[in-house]
Each structure stands twice: as structure tokens, then as C-alpha cells.
CSV table of C-alpha atoms in Angstrom, one decimal:
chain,number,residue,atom,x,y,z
A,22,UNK,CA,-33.2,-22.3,1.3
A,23,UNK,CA,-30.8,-23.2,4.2
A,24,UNK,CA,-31.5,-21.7,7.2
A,25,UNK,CA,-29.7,-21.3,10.9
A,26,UNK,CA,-30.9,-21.0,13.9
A,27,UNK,CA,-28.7,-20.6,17.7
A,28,UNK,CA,-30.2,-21.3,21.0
A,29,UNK,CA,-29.0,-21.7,24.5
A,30,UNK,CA,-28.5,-19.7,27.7
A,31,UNK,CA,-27.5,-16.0,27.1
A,32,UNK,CA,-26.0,-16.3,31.0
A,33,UNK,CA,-23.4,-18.6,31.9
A,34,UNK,CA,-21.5,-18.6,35.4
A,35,UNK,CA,-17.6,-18.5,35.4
A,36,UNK,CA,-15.9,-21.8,35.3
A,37,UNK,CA,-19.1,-23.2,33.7
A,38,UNK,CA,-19.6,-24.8,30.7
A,39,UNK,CA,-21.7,-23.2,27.5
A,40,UNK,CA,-23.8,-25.2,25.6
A,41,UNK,CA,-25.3,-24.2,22.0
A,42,UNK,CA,-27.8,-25.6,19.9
A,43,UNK,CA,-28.1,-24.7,16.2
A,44,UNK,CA,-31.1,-25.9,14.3
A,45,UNK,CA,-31.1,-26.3,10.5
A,46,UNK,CA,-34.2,-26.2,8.8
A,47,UNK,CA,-34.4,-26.1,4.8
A,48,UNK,CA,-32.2,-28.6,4.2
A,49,UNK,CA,-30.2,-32.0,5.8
A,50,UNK,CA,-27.3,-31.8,7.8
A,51,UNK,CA,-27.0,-35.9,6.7
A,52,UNK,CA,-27.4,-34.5,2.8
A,53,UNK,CA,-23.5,-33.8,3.5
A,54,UNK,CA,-20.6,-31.8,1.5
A,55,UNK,CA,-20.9,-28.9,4.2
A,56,UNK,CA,-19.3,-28.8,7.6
A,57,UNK,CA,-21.0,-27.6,10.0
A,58,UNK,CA,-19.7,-24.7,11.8
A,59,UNK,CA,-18.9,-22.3,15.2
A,60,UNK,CA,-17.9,-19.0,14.8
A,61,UNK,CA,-17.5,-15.8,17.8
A,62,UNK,CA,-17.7,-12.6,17.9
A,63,UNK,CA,-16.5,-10.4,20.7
A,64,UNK,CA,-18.4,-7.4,21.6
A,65,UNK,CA,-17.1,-4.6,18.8
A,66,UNK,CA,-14.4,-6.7,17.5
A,67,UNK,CA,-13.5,-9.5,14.9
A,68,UNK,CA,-14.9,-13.2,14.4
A,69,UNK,CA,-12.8,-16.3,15.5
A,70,UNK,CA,-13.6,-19.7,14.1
A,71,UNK,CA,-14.3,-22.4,16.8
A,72,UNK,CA,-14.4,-25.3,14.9
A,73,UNK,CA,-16.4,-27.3,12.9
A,74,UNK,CA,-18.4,-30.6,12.7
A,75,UNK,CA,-19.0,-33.1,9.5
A,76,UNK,CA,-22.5,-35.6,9.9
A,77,UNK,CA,-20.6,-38.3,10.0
A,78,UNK,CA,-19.5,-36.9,13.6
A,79,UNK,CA,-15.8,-35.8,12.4
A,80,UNK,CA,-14.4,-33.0,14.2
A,81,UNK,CA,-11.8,-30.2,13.7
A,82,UNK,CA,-11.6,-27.4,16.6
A,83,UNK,CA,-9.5,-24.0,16.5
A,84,UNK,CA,-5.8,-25.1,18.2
A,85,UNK,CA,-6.8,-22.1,20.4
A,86,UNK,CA,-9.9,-23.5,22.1
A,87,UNK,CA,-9.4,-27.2,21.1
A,88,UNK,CA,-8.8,-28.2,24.9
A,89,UNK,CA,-12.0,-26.7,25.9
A,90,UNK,CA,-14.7,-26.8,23.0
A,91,UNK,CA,-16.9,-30.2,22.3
A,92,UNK,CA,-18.9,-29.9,18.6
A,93,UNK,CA,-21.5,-32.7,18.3
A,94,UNK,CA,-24.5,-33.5,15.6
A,95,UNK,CA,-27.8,-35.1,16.0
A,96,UNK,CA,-28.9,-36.1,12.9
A,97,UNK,CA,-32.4,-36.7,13.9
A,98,UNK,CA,-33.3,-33.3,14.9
A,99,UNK,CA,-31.0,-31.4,12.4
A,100,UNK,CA,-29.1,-30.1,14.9
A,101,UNK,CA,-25.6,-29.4,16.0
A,102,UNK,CA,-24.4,-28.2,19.6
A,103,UNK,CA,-21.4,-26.6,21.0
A,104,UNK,CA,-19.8,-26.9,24.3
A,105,UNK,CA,-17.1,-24.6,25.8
A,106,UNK,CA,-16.2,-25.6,29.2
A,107,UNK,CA,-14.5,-23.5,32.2
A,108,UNK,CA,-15.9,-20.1,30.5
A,109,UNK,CA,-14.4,-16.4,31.9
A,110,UNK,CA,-15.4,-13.2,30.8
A,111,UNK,CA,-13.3,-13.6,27.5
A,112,UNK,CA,-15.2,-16.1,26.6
A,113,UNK,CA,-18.2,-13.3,26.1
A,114,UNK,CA,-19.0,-13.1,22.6
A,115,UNK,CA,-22.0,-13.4,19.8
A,116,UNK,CA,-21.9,-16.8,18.6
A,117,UNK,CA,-22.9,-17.8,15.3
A,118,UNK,CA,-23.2,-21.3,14.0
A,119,UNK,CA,-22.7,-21.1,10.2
A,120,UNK,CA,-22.4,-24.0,7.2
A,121,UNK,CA,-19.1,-23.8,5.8
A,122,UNK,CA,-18.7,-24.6,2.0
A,123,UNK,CA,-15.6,-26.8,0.8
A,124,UNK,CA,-12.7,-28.5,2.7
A,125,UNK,CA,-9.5,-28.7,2.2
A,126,UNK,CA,-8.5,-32.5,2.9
A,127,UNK,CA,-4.4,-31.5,3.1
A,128,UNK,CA,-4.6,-28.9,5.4
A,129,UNK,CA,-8.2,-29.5,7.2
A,130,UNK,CA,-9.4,-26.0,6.8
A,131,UNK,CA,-12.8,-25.2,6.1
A,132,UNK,CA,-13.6,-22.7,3.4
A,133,UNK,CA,-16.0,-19.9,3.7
A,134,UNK,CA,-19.4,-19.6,5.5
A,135,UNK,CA,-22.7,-19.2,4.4
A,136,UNK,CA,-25.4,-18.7,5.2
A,137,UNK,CA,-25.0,-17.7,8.8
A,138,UNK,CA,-27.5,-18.0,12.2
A,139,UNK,CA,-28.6,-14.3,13.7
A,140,UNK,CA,-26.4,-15.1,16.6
A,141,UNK,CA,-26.7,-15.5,20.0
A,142,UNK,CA,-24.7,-13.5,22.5
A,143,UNK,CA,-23.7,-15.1,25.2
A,144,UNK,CA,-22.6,-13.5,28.5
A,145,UNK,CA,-20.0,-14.8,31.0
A,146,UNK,CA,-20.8,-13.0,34.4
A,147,UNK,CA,-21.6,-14.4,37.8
B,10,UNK,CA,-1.6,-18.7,12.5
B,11,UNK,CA,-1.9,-15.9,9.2
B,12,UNK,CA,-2.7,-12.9,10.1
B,13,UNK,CA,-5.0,-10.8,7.8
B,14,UNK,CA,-5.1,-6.8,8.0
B,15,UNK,CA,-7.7,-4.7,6.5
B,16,UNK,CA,-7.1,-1.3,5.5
B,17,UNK,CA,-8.2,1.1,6.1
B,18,UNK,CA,-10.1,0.7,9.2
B,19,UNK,CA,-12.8,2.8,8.2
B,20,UNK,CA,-13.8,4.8,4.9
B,21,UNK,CA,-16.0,7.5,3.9
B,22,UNK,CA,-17.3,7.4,0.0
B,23,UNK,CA,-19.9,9.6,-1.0
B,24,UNK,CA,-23.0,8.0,-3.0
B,25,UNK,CA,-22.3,6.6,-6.3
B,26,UNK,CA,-18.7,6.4,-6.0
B,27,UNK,CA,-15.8,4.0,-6.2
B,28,UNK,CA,-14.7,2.1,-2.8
B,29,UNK,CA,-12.2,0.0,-2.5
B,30,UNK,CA,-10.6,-2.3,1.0
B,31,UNK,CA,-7.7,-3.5,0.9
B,32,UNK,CA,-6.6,-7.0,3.0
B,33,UNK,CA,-2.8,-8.3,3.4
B,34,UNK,CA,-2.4,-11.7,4.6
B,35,UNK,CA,1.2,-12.6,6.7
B,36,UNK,CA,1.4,-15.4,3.9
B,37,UNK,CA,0.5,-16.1,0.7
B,38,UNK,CA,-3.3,-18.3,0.4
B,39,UNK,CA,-2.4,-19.0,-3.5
B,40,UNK,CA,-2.4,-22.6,-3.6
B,41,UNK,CA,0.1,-23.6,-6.3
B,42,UNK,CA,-1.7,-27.0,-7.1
B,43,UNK,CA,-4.9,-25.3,-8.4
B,44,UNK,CA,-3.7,-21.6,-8.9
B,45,UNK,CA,-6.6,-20.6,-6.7
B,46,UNK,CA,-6.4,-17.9,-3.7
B,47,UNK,CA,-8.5,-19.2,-0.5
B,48,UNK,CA,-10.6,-16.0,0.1
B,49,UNK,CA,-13.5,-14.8,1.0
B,50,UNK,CA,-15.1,-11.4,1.6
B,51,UNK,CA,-18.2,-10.7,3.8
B,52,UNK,CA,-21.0,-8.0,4.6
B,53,UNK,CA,-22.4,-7.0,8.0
B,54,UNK,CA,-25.0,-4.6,8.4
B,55,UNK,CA,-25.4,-3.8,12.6
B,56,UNK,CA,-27.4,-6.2,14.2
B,57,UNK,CA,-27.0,-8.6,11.6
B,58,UNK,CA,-24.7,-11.7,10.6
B,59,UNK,CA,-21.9,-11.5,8.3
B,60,UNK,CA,-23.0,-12.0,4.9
B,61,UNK,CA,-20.8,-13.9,2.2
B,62,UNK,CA,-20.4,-11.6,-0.7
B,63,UNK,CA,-17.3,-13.5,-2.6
B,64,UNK,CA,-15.3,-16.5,-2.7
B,65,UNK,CA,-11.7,-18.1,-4.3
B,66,UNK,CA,-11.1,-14.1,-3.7
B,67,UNK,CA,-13.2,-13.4,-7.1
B,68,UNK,CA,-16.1,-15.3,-7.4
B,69,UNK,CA,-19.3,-13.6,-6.0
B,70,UNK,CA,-22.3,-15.1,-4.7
B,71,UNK,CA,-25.1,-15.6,-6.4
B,72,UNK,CA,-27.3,-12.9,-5.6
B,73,UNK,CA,-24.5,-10.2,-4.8
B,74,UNK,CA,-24.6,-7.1,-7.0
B,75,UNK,CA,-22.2,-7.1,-9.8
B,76,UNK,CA,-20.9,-3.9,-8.4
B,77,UNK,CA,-19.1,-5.9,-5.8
B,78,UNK,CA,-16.1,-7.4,-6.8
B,79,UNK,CA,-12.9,-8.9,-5.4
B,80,UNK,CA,-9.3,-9.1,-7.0
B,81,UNK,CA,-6.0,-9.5,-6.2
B,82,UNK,CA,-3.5,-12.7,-5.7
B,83,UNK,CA,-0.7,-14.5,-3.1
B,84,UNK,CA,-0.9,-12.1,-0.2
B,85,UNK,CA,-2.6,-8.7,-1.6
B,86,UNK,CA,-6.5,-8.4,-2.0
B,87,UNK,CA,-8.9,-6.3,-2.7
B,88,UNK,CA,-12.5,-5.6,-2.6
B,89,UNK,CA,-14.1,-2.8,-4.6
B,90,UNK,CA,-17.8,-1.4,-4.5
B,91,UNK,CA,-18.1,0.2,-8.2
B,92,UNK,CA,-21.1,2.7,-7.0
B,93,UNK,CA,-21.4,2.9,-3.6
B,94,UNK,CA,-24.8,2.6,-2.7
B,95,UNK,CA,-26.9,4.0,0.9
B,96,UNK,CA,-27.6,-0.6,1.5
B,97,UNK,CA,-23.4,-0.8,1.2
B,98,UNK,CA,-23.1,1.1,4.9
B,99,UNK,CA,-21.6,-1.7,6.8
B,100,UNK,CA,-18.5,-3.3,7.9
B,101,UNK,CA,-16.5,-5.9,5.8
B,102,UNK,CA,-13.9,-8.8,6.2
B,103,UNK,CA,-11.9,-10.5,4.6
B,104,UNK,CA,-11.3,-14.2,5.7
B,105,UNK,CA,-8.4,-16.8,4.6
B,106,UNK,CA,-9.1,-20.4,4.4
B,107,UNK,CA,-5.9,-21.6,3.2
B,108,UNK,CA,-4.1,-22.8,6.4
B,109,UNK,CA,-6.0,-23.6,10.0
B,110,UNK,CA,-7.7,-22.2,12.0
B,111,UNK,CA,-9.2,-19.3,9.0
B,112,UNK,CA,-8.9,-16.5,10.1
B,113,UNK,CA,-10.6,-13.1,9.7
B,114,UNK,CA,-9.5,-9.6,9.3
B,115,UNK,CA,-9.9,-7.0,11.7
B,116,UNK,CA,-12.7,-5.2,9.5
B,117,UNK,CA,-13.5,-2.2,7.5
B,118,UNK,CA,-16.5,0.2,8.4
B,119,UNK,CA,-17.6,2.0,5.1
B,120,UNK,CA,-19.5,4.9,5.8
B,121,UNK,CA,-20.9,8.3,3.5
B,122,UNK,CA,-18.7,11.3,3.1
């Protein structure tokens, strides 16, 4: 059974970048048919999707965060990354990467998630 | 972007009984090509990540309860809980993949009267 795992620095500066690592174990990222995802969660409040990554290396980011987020894949280690650069405080948030089942090759969209990481809250504060 | 409201915004059900969330999308996710409604409901217990308990806005995941089940088509959807049981305490959303970016609903918090 697929499972997710996020790690990274639960403090990040103002204006600096954050940088995510999820693991996969149980099964390979290369095996492909998933895509490979970020997803946020404000303190209290709803989830935003942040974008997603295919093996192959293809890339699809929320319009919202597109200028600022980098999603990457290392195949040899199973592993995918996020980077959000020039963070502020609204950038504080439980992030969860997830493996998102289905795509929609019209309108690019990713279908729904599972199984998820535990999450990793991540704090903007200098 | 669509927009996806939950209602309510919290609930209280006493054990055993019937509970049922609502969630309105600003447009309709029926895709006409396939007659099939890009939804998904999920789960989450405090502490924990959401949990995928439905998909094409009817199809539950293996492993999910048959007392869980999601109805509803074009822009109105619903998610009912047959028997509320004391495991069921936690908030839900619903979540549109029809158009990018998916989005999520606000949530639901489903409590015990």
C-alpha cells in the first residue's frame, strides 16, 4: 500500500524560499498513471491545490501560485519536492503532498487525491 | 475559478441517525462527453489528513462503509451518512476536478446532538 511521507523545515524566513520533500514508499512514482501532488492547508481553514508533478517531469501549478512554486521528481529516490519562493506569513499552512488519481487531458485538472502524507506545517515568521 | 459551498457549516446528528451535507458548485462539473460529474468527497478526523471517501460524486472507495454515499448531478451534491456513527465526528469536503485549479469546499463539521 502506497504511502506518503513530507519533510522539510517547519521555519522559513520571510522572502525565503520553502522547500518540501515527499517520499513514497510502497509503490513507484516511475510505475506512472498518478500525478504527483501539492496540496495546503491554512491554519483552521480549507485546502488549496498547488500543483502537481507527472514522472516524466511534466508540470501543472495552481494559476494562483504558478509564478512562485517549482514541483520536481527524482525518480531514484521516489521522491518529489516543492519549492515556494518569496514566502510571507500567508504562505503559513499544513502542506500535504498527495497522489492524485486520473487526469483530464482537455482541461489538465487532476482528479481526486488519495492517499494523502500526515502533513507538515510549515511556519513563515522571522 | 468554481467555487464550491458546503452547507451547512456545521451539523449536529445524534448516534444512529441520518446526515446529510450538501455542496453547490458556481458551475456545473457534469461533463457531457461521459455523463460523469468530477467529484469527490473527503474525511478528516483532527490531527489527521483528509481522507477520500467517494469519487465521480458516487463511487466510494474501497474500504469506505456502505453507509456513506454521495448523490446528486451538474451543480447540486450531496453526501449522506445513513447511521451516524461516534468514528463519523469530523469535518468533510467536497472537491471539484472538472475545471483548473480543483477546488475544495469550505467544509462541514459533523458533530453529536
Amino acid at each position: 500500500q502506497v504511502q506518503l511521507q513530507e519533510s522539510g523545515p517547519g521555519l522559513v524566513k520571510p522572502s525565503q524560499t520553502l522547500s518540501l520533500t515527499c517520499t513514497v514508499s510502497g509503490g513507484s512514482i516511475s510505475s506512472g498513471g498518478y500525478y504527483w501532488s501539492w496540496i495546503r492547508q491554512h491554519p483552521g481553514k480549507g485546502l488549496e491545490w498547488i500543483g502537481y508533478i507527472y514522472y516524466s517531469g511534466s508540470t501543472y501549478y495552481n494559476p494562483s501560485l504558478k509564478s512562485r512554486v517549482t514541483i520536481s521528481v527524482d525518480t531514484s529516490k521516489n521522491q518529489f519536492s516543492l519549492k515556494l519562493s518569496s514566502v510571507t506569513a500567508a504562505d503559513t499552512a499544513v502542506y500535504y503532498c498527495a497522489r492524485a488519481h486520473y487526469r483530464d487531458m482537455v482541461r489538465g485538472v487532476v482528479g481526486w487525491f488519495d492517499p494523502w502524507g500526515q502533513g507538515t506545517l510549515v511556519t513563515v515568521s522571522s | 475559478d468554481i467555487v464550491m459551498t458546503q452547507s451547512p457549516d456545521s451539523l449536529a446528528v445524534s448516534l444512529g441517525e441520518r446526515a446529510t451535507i450538501n455542496c453547490k458548485s458556481s458551475q456545473s462539473v457534469l461533463y457531457s462527453s461521459n455523463d460523469k460529474n468530477y467529484l469527490a468527497w473527503y474525511q478528516q478526523k483532527p490531527g489527521q489528513p483528509p481522507k477520500l471517501l467517494i469519487y465521480w460524486a458516487s463511487i466510494r472507495e474501497s474500504g469506505v462503509p456502505d453507509r456513506f454515499s454521495g448523490s446528486g448531478s451538474g451543480t447540486d451534491f450531496t453526501l449522506t451518512i445513513s447511521s451516524l456513527q461516534t468514528e463519523d465526528v469530523a469535518v468533510y469536503y467536497c472537491q471539484q476536478y472538472y475545471s483548473t485549479p480543483g477546488t475544495f469546499g469550505q467544509g462541514t463539521k459533523l458533530g453529536f446532538k
